[in-house]
Amino acid sequence: DTAVSQTPKYLVTQMGNDKSIKCEQNLGHDTMYWYKQDSKKFLKIMFSYNNKELIINETVPNRFSPKSPDKAHLNLHINSLELGDSAVYFCASAFSGLAEVFFGPGTRLTVL
Amino acid sequence: AQSVTQLDSHVSVSEGTPVLLRCNYSSSYSPSLFWYVQHPNKGLQLLLKYTSAATLVKGINGFEAEFKKSETSFHLTKPSAHMSDAAEYFCVVSDSSYKLIFGSGTRLLVRP
């Protein structure tokens, strides 16, 4: 079974819409992340949650709002989508204090 | 601040020949270093990690990397390339808050 799963795998939408990406991990990790990979393959952290508390927010626009209902889930909601939001979004998880991070398969978001 | 520099954006080798993907890091303390691989339209898979134990680290699929503090390098090698090794490779350093900082990636092409 997939350790870190994301839905949907592909998301195509119009500018101005609001969309959500869901993430779940079954590894028992206490820390979850969202990373963004742009069209040049560059990966950068967006958010990190530890035990449902936000611990890292990398100056992401407030149109992006992560929500962690429990330790196993970290969802990403995006309001008023813009063309520049088109990217692949990766969810990831880890045990706090350990640097080994496990990534989900990614969600390719295309904003038209 | 921590950072990584991947010295080659593309590396092309013939099948059966050695692979060398170069990475230099910058860190104010003893870092944790990783190599991740991303196959086309796939997620990120951990190849290997260095966390201040043995300086020569063996990973999956025959890859290994050597941590050289004097050269601030963590180059990835494999004795004999296989067609299935064609992918994007990321050198990654972890900072003190366990945030992963990615290099810009090296695309490995394997010629038959």
PDB file of C-alpha atoms in Angstrom:
ATOM      1  CA  ASP A   1       0.000   0.000   0.000  1.00  0.00           C
ATOM      2  CA  THR A   2       1.111   3.519  -0.764  1.00  0.00           C
ATOM      3  CA  ALA A   3       2.677   5.104   2.337  1.00  0.00           C
ATOM      4  CA  VAL A   4       1.904   8.716   1.404  1.00  0.00           C
ATOM      5  CA  SER A   5      -1.077   9.180  -0.882  1.00  0.00           C
ATOM      6  CA  GLN A   6      -2.478  12.256  -2.573  1.00  0.00           C
ATOM      7  CA  THR A   7      -5.687  12.971  -4.435  1.00  0.00           C
ATOM      8  CA  PRO A   8      -6.263  13.933  -7.120  1.00  0.00           C
ATOM      9  CA  LYS A   9      -3.252  13.011  -9.240  1.00  0.00           C
ATOM     10  CA  TYR A  10      -4.165  15.567 -11.885  1.00  0.00           C
ATOM     11  CA  LEU A  11      -6.159  18.774 -11.436  1.00  0.00           C
ATOM     12  CA  VAL A  12      -7.070  21.089 -14.295  1.00  0.00           C
ATOM     13  CA  THR A  13      -9.033  24.228 -13.472  1.00  0.00           C
ATOM     14  CA  GLN A  14      -9.734  27.796 -14.491  1.00  0.00           C
ATOM     15  CA  MET A  15      -8.155  30.909 -13.035  1.00  0.00           C
ATOM     16  CA  GLY A  16     -10.043  32.248 -10.067  1.00  0.00           C
ATOM     17  CA  ASN A  17     -11.392  28.894  -8.926  1.00  0.00           C
ATOM     18  CA  ASP A  18     -10.833  27.358  -5.491  1.00  0.00           C
ATOM     19  CA  LYS A  19      -9.466  23.815  -5.253  1.00  0.00           C
ATOM     20  CA  SER A  20      -8.207  21.372  -2.653  1.00  0.00           C
ATOM     21  CA  ILE A  21      -5.605  18.610  -2.663  1.00  0.00           C
ATOM     22  CA  LYS A  22      -5.807  15.873  -0.054  1.00  0.00           C
ATOM     23  CA  CYS A  23      -2.920  13.992   1.525  1.00  0.00           C
ATOM     24  CA  GLU A  24      -2.819  11.019   3.847  1.00  0.00           C
ATOM     25  CA  GLN A  25       0.060   9.027   5.317  1.00  0.00           C
ATOM     26  CA  ASN A  26      -0.139   5.643   7.015  1.00  0.00           C
ATOM     27  CA  LEU A  27       3.428   5.598   8.381  1.00  0.00           C
ATOM     28  CA  GLY A  28       2.576   6.930  11.830  1.00  0.00           C
ATOM     29  CA  HIS A  29       4.690  10.031  11.194  1.00  0.00           C
ATOM     30  CA  ASP A  30       4.047  13.152  13.267  1.00  0.00           C
ATOM     31  CA  THR A  31       5.284  15.692  10.720  1.00  0.00           C
ATOM     32  CA  MET A  32       3.812  16.416   7.303  1.00  0.00           C
ATOM     33  CA  TYR A  33       4.844  18.782   4.535  1.00  0.00           C
ATOM     34  CA  TRP A  34       3.778  20.352   1.276  1.00  0.00           C
ATOM     35  CA  TYR A  35       6.416  20.958  -1.396  1.00  0.00           C
ATOM     36  CA  LYS A  36       5.969  22.693  -4.750  1.00  0.00           C
ATOM     37  CA  GLN A  37       7.855  21.673  -7.897  1.00  0.00           C
ATOM     38  CA  ASP A  38       7.826  24.285 -10.637  1.00  0.00           C
ATOM     39  CA  SER A  39       8.146  23.823 -14.387  1.00  0.00           C
ATOM     40  CA  LYS A  40      11.946  23.812 -14.111  1.00  0.00           C
ATOM     41  CA  LYS A  41      11.783  20.898 -11.660  1.00  0.00           C
ATOM     42  CA  PHE A  42      12.847  23.092  -8.747  1.00  0.00           C
ATOM     43  CA  LEU A  43      11.425  21.848  -5.434  1.00  0.00           C
ATOM     44  CA  LYS A  44      10.711  24.119  -2.523  1.00  0.00           C
ATOM     45  CA  ILE A  45       9.004  23.618   0.803  1.00  0.00           C
ATOM     46  CA  MET A  46       5.722  25.435   1.362  1.00  0.00           C
ATOM     47  CA  PHE A  47       4.471  24.270   4.749  1.00  0.00           C
ATOM     48  CA  SER A  48       5.276  21.882   7.547  1.00  0.00           C
ATOM     49  CA  TYR A  49       2.980  20.619  10.286  1.00  0.00           C
ATOM     50  CA  ASN A  50       4.014  18.759  13.419  1.00  0.00           C
ATOM     51  CA  ASN A  51       1.250  17.094  15.428  1.00  0.00           C
ATOM     52  CA  LYS A  52      -1.304  19.236  13.595  1.00  0.00           C
ATOM     53  CA  GLU A  53       0.535  22.473  14.426  1.00  0.00           C
ATOM     54  CA  LEU A  54       2.003  24.708  11.724  1.00  0.00           C
ATOM     55  CA  ILE A  55       5.777  24.945  12.170  1.00  0.00           C
ATOM     56  CA  ILE A  56       7.038  26.125   8.786  1.00  0.00           C
ATOM     57  CA  ASN A  57       5.392  28.600   6.443  1.00  0.00           C
ATOM     58  CA  GLU A  58       7.722  29.648   3.664  1.00  0.00           C
ATOM     59  CA  THR A  59       6.168  32.988   2.734  1.00  0.00           C
ATOM     60  CA  VAL A  60       3.505  31.297   0.707  1.00  0.00           C
ATOM     61  CA  PRO A  61       0.619  33.584  -0.389  1.00  0.00           C
ATOM     62  CA  ASN A  62      -2.304  33.424   1.997  1.00  0.00           C
ATOM     63  CA  ARG A  63      -4.441  32.085  -0.844  1.00  0.00           C
ATOM     64  CA  PHE A  64      -2.841  28.771   0.161  1.00  0.00           C
ATOM     65  CA  SER A  65      -4.273  27.371   3.374  1.00  0.00           C
ATOM     66  CA  PRO A  66      -3.132  24.015   4.723  1.00  0.00           C
ATOM     67  CA  LYS A  67      -5.384  22.140   7.096  1.00  0.00           C
ATOM     68  CA  SER A  68      -4.431  19.211   9.278  1.00  0.00           C
ATOM     69  CA  PRO A  69      -7.475  17.509  10.810  1.00  0.00           C
ATOM     70  CA  ASP A  70      -5.255  14.863  12.407  1.00  0.00           C
ATOM     71  CA  LYS A  71      -1.633  13.706  12.315  1.00  0.00           C
ATOM     72  CA  ALA A  72      -2.245  11.442   9.328  1.00  0.00           C
ATOM     73  CA  HIS A  73      -3.760  14.089   7.062  1.00  0.00           C
ATOM     74  CA  LEU A  74      -2.597  17.403   5.630  1.00  0.00           C
ATOM     75  CA  ASN A  75      -4.823  18.968   3.019  1.00  0.00           C
ATOM     76  CA  LEU A  76      -4.014  21.984   0.888  1.00  0.00           C
ATOM     77  CA  HIS A  77      -6.709  24.434  -0.118  1.00  0.00           C
ATOM     78  CA  ILE A  78      -5.988  27.079  -2.718  1.00  0.00           C
ATOM     79  CA  ASN A  79      -8.256  30.088  -3.267  1.00  0.00           C
ATOM     80  CA  SER A  80      -8.464  32.277  -6.361  1.00  0.00           C
ATOM     81  CA  LEU A  81      -6.124  30.158  -8.431  1.00  0.00           C
ATOM     82  CA  GLU A  82      -3.617  31.975 -10.644  1.00  0.00           C
ATOM     83  CA  LEU A  83      -1.685  30.842 -13.710  1.00  0.00           C
ATOM     84  CA  GLY A  84       1.524  30.847 -11.673  1.00  0.00           C
ATOM     85  CA  ASP A  85       0.104  28.235  -9.331  1.00  0.00           C
ATOM     86  CA  SER A  86       0.497  25.625 -12.058  1.00  0.00           C
ATOM     87  CA  ALA A  87       3.009  23.125 -10.691  1.00  0.00           C
ATOM     88  CA  VAL A  88       3.344  19.693  -9.162  1.00  0.00           C
ATOM     89  CA  TYR A  89       2.530  19.657  -5.469  1.00  0.00           C
ATOM     90  CA  PHE A  90       4.082  16.960  -3.302  1.00  0.00           C
ATOM     91  CA  CYS A  91       2.910  15.948   0.105  1.00  0.00           C
ATOM     92  CA  ALA A  92       5.501  14.351   2.385  1.00  0.00           C
ATOM     93  CA  SER A  93       5.856  13.047   5.911  1.00  0.00           C
ATOM     94  CA  ALA A  94       8.525  12.166   8.470  1.00  0.00           C
ATOM     95  CA  PHE A  95       9.177  11.541  12.143  1.00  0.00           C
ATOM     96  CA  SER A  96      10.158  14.787  13.841  1.00  0.00           C
ATOM     97  CA  GLY A  97      13.849  14.888  14.634  1.00  0.00           C
ATOM     98  CA  LEU A  98      14.669  12.623  11.711  1.00  0.00           C
ATOM     99  CA  ALA A  99      15.564  14.044   8.368  1.00  0.00           C
ATOM    100  CA  GLU A 100      14.349  11.125   6.221  1.00  0.00           C
ATOM    101  CA  VAL A 101      11.247  12.303   4.429  1.00  0.00           C
ATOM    102  CA  PHE A 102       8.813  10.179   2.443  1.00  0.00           C
ATOM    103  CA  PHE A 103       7.057  11.767  -0.517  1.00  0.00           C
ATOM    104  CA  GLY A 104       3.686  11.177  -2.089  1.00  0.00           C
ATOM    105  CA  PRO A 105       3.264  10.692  -5.850  1.00  0.00           C
ATOM    106  CA  GLY A 106       2.450  14.338  -6.494  1.00  0.00           C
ATOM    107  CA  THR A 107      -0.546  16.282  -7.814  1.00  0.00           C
ATOM    108  CA  ARG A 108      -0.102  18.053 -11.132  1.00  0.00           C
ATOM    109  CA  LEU A 109      -2.119  21.270 -11.007  1.00  0.00           C
ATOM    110  CA  THR A 110      -2.780  23.102 -14.268  1.00  0.00           C
ATOM    111  CA  VAL A 111      -4.465  26.497 -14.138  1.00  0.00           C
ATOM    112  CA  LEU A 112      -5.898  27.689 -17.459  1.00  0.00           C
TER     113      LEU A 112
ATOM    114  CA  ALA B   1      22.187  28.952   5.710  1.00  0.00           C
ATOM    115  CA  GLN B   2      22.284  25.559   4.101  1.00  0.00           C
ATOM    116  CA  SER B   3      22.366  25.123   0.340  1.00  0.00           C
ATOM    117  CA  VAL B   4      23.312  22.591  -2.294  1.00  0.00           C
ATOM    118  CA  THR B   5      24.710  23.078  -5.764  1.00  0.00           C
ATOM    119  CA  GLN B   6      24.389  20.423  -8.407  1.00  0.00           C
ATOM    120  CA  LEU B   7      27.135  21.141 -10.841  1.00  0.00           C
ATOM    121  CA  ASP B   8      25.585  19.580 -13.942  1.00  0.00           C
ATOM    122  CA  SER B   9      22.056  20.101 -15.200  1.00  0.00           C
ATOM    123  CA  HIS B  10      22.398  17.152 -17.605  1.00  0.00           C
ATOM    124  CA  VAL B  11      24.664  14.114 -17.637  1.00  0.00           C
ATOM    125  CA  SER B  12      24.682  11.641 -20.521  1.00  0.00           C
ATOM    126  CA  VAL B  13      26.334   8.221 -20.278  1.00  0.00           C
ATOM    127  CA  SER B  14      26.291   5.009 -22.259  1.00  0.00           C
ATOM    128  CA  GLU B  15      24.666   1.958 -20.759  1.00  0.00           C
ATOM    129  CA  GLY B  16      27.240  -0.054 -18.804  1.00  0.00           C
ATOM    130  CA  THR B  17      29.558   2.908 -18.134  1.00  0.00           C
ATOM    131  CA  PRO B  18      30.051   4.647 -14.763  1.00  0.00           C
ATOM    132  CA  VAL B  19      27.788   7.404 -13.522  1.00  0.00           C
ATOM    133  CA  LEU B  20      29.000  10.478 -11.611  1.00  0.00           C
ATOM    134  CA  LEU B  21      26.527  13.159 -10.491  1.00  0.00           C
ATOM    135  CA  ARG B  22      28.196  15.997  -8.642  1.00  0.00           C
ATOM    136  CA  CYS B  23      26.909  17.876  -5.625  1.00  0.00           C
ATOM    137  CA  ASN B  24      28.487  20.464  -3.357  1.00  0.00           C
ATOM    138  CA  TYR B  25      26.878  21.644  -0.178  1.00  0.00           C
ATOM    139  CA  SER B  26      27.109  24.587   2.151  1.00  0.00           C
ATOM    140  CA  SER B  27      26.270  24.131   5.813  1.00  0.00           C
ATOM    141  CA  SER B  28      27.188  25.814   9.050  1.00  0.00           C
ATOM    142  CA  TYR B  29      27.181  22.523  10.917  1.00  0.00           C
ATOM    143  CA  SER B  30      27.452  18.824  10.212  1.00  0.00           C
ATOM    144  CA  PRO B  31      24.703  18.293   7.688  1.00  0.00           C
ATOM    145  CA  SER B  32      22.338  15.491   6.788  1.00  0.00           C
ATOM    146  CA  LEU B  33      22.575  14.893   3.062  1.00  0.00           C
ATOM    147  CA  PHE B  34      20.418  12.892   0.707  1.00  0.00           C
ATOM    148  CA  TRP B  35      20.004  11.915  -2.892  1.00  0.00           C
ATOM    149  CA  TYR B  36      16.485  11.533  -4.251  1.00  0.00           C
ATOM    150  CA  VAL B  37      15.512  10.216  -7.672  1.00  0.00           C
ATOM    151  CA  GLN B  38      12.467  11.219  -9.702  1.00  0.00           C
ATOM    152  CA  HIS B  39      11.490   9.138 -12.695  1.00  0.00           C
ATOM    153  CA  PRO B  40       9.369  10.845 -15.382  1.00  0.00           C
ATOM    154  CA  ASN B  41       5.934  11.769 -14.068  1.00  0.00           C
ATOM    155  CA  LYS B  42       6.636   9.984 -10.805  1.00  0.00           C
ATOM    156  CA  GLY B  43       7.178  10.972  -7.196  1.00  0.00           C
ATOM    157  CA  LEU B  44      10.449  11.256  -5.322  1.00  0.00           C
ATOM    158  CA  GLN B  45      12.264   8.198  -4.047  1.00  0.00           C
ATOM    159  CA  LEU B  46      15.067   8.254  -1.508  1.00  0.00           C
ATOM    160  CA  LEU B  47      18.242   6.727  -2.962  1.00  0.00           C
ATOM    161  CA  LEU B  48      20.517   7.143   0.022  1.00  0.00           C
ATOM    162  CA  LYS B  49      21.265   9.335   3.027  1.00  0.00           C
ATOM    163  CA  TYR B  50      24.247  10.525   5.045  1.00  0.00           C
ATOM    164  CA  THR B  51      23.662  11.377   8.699  1.00  0.00           C
ATOM    165  CA  SER B  52      27.184  11.591  10.198  1.00  0.00           C
ATOM    166  CA  ALA B  53      27.905   7.884  10.290  1.00  0.00           C
ATOM    167  CA  ALA B  54      30.066   6.230   7.615  1.00  0.00           C
ATOM    168  CA  THR B  55      31.265   8.671   4.979  1.00  0.00           C
ATOM    169  CA  LEU B  56      30.671   6.178   2.154  1.00  0.00           C
ATOM    170  CA  VAL B  57      26.976   5.581   1.900  1.00  0.00           C
ATOM    171  CA  LYS B  58      25.415   2.781  -0.103  1.00  0.00           C
ATOM    172  CA  GLY B  59      21.924   3.181  -1.477  1.00  0.00           C
ATOM    173  CA  ILE B  60      19.433   1.342  -3.583  1.00  0.00           C
ATOM    174  CA  ASN B  61      19.959   0.147  -7.167  1.00  0.00           C
ATOM    175  CA  GLY B  62      23.749   0.076  -6.851  1.00  0.00           C
ATOM    176  CA  PHE B  63      24.193   3.788  -6.157  1.00  0.00           C
ATOM    177  CA  GLU B  64      26.562   5.136  -3.556  1.00  0.00           C
ATOM    178  CA  ALA B  65      27.807   8.520  -2.421  1.00  0.00           C
ATOM    179  CA  GLU B  66      30.829   9.699  -0.475  1.00  0.00           C
ATOM    180  CA  PHE B  67      30.686  12.545   2.026  1.00  0.00           C
ATOM    181  CA  LYS B  68      33.884  14.610   1.798  1.00  0.00           C
ATOM    182  CA  LYS B  69      33.925  17.347   4.391  1.00  0.00           C
ATOM    183  CA  SER B  70      37.189  18.876   3.154  1.00  0.00           C
ATOM    184  CA  GLU B  71      35.670  19.324  -0.311  1.00  0.00           C
ATOM    185  CA  THR B  72      32.091  19.957   0.906  1.00  0.00           C
ATOM    186  CA  SER B  73      30.973  17.397  -1.633  1.00  0.00           C
ATOM    187  CA  PHE B  74      28.515  14.527  -1.747  1.00  0.00           C
ATOM    188  CA  HIS B  75      28.840  13.099  -5.254  1.00  0.00           C
ATOM    189  CA  LEU B  76      26.619  10.229  -6.393  1.00  0.00           C
ATOM    190  CA  THR B  77      28.174   7.336  -8.289  1.00  0.00           C
ATOM    191  CA  LYS B  78      27.263   4.023  -9.843  1.00  0.00           C
ATOM    192  CA  PRO B  79      29.761   1.651 -11.484  1.00  0.00           C
ATOM    193  CA  SER B  80      27.550   0.674 -14.413  1.00  0.00           C
ATOM    194  CA  ALA B  81      24.558   2.594 -15.743  1.00  0.00           C
ATOM    195  CA  HIS B  82      21.352   0.848 -16.673  1.00  0.00           C
ATOM    196  CA  MET B  83      18.674   2.191 -18.979  1.00  0.00           C
ATOM    197  CA  SER B  84      16.269   2.271 -16.039  1.00  0.00           C
ATOM    198  CA  ASP B  85      18.539   4.767 -14.259  1.00  0.00           C
ATOM    199  CA  ALA B  86      17.442   7.538 -16.627  1.00  0.00           C
ATOM    200  CA  ALA B  87      15.730  10.052 -14.362  1.00  0.00           C
ATOM    201  CA  GLU B  88      16.126  13.363 -12.527  1.00  0.00           C
ATOM    202  CA  TYR B  89      18.396  13.240  -9.476  1.00  0.00           C
ATOM    203  CA  PHE B  90      18.245  15.707  -6.601  1.00  0.00           C
ATOM    204  CA  CYS B  91      20.909  16.361  -4.008  1.00  0.00           C
ATOM    205  CA  VAL B  92      19.309  17.528  -0.778  1.00  0.00           C
ATOM    206  CA  VAL B  93      20.523  18.974   2.521  1.00  0.00           C
ATOM    207  CA  SER B  94      18.475  19.109   5.686  1.00  0.00           C
ATOM    208  CA  ASP B  95      18.621  22.191   7.857  1.00  0.00           C
ATOM    209  CA  SER B  96      18.349  22.382  11.628  1.00  0.00           C
ATOM    210  CA  SER B  97      14.561  22.393  11.492  1.00  0.00           C
ATOM    211  CA  TYR B  98      14.616  19.289   9.272  1.00  0.00           C
ATOM    212  CA  LYS B  99      13.423  21.267   6.293  1.00  0.00           C
ATOM    213  CA  LEU B 100      14.761  19.750   3.081  1.00  0.00           C
ATOM    214  CA  ILE B 101      16.611  22.101   0.753  1.00  0.00           C
ATOM    215  CA  PHE B 102      16.819  20.752  -2.766  1.00  0.00           C
ATOM    216  CA  GLY B 103      19.428  21.269  -5.426  1.00  0.00           C
ATOM    217  CA  SER B 104      18.342  22.203  -8.912  1.00  0.00           C
ATOM    218  CA  GLY B 105      18.493  18.619 -10.159  1.00  0.00           C
ATOM    219  CA  THR B 106      20.579  16.676 -12.668  1.00  0.00           C
ATOM    220  CA  ARG B 107      18.923  14.873 -15.521  1.00  0.00           C
ATOM    221  CA  LEU B 108      20.669  11.577 -16.238  1.00  0.00           C
ATOM    222  CA  LEU B 109      20.360  10.294 -19.802  1.00  0.00           C
ATOM    223  CA  VAL B 110      21.453   6.732 -20.548  1.00  0.00           C
ATOM    224  CA  ARG B 111      22.282   5.899 -24.152  1.00  0.00           C
ATOM    225  CA  PRO B 112      21.858   2.310 -25.378  1.00  0.00           C
TER     226      PRO B 112
END
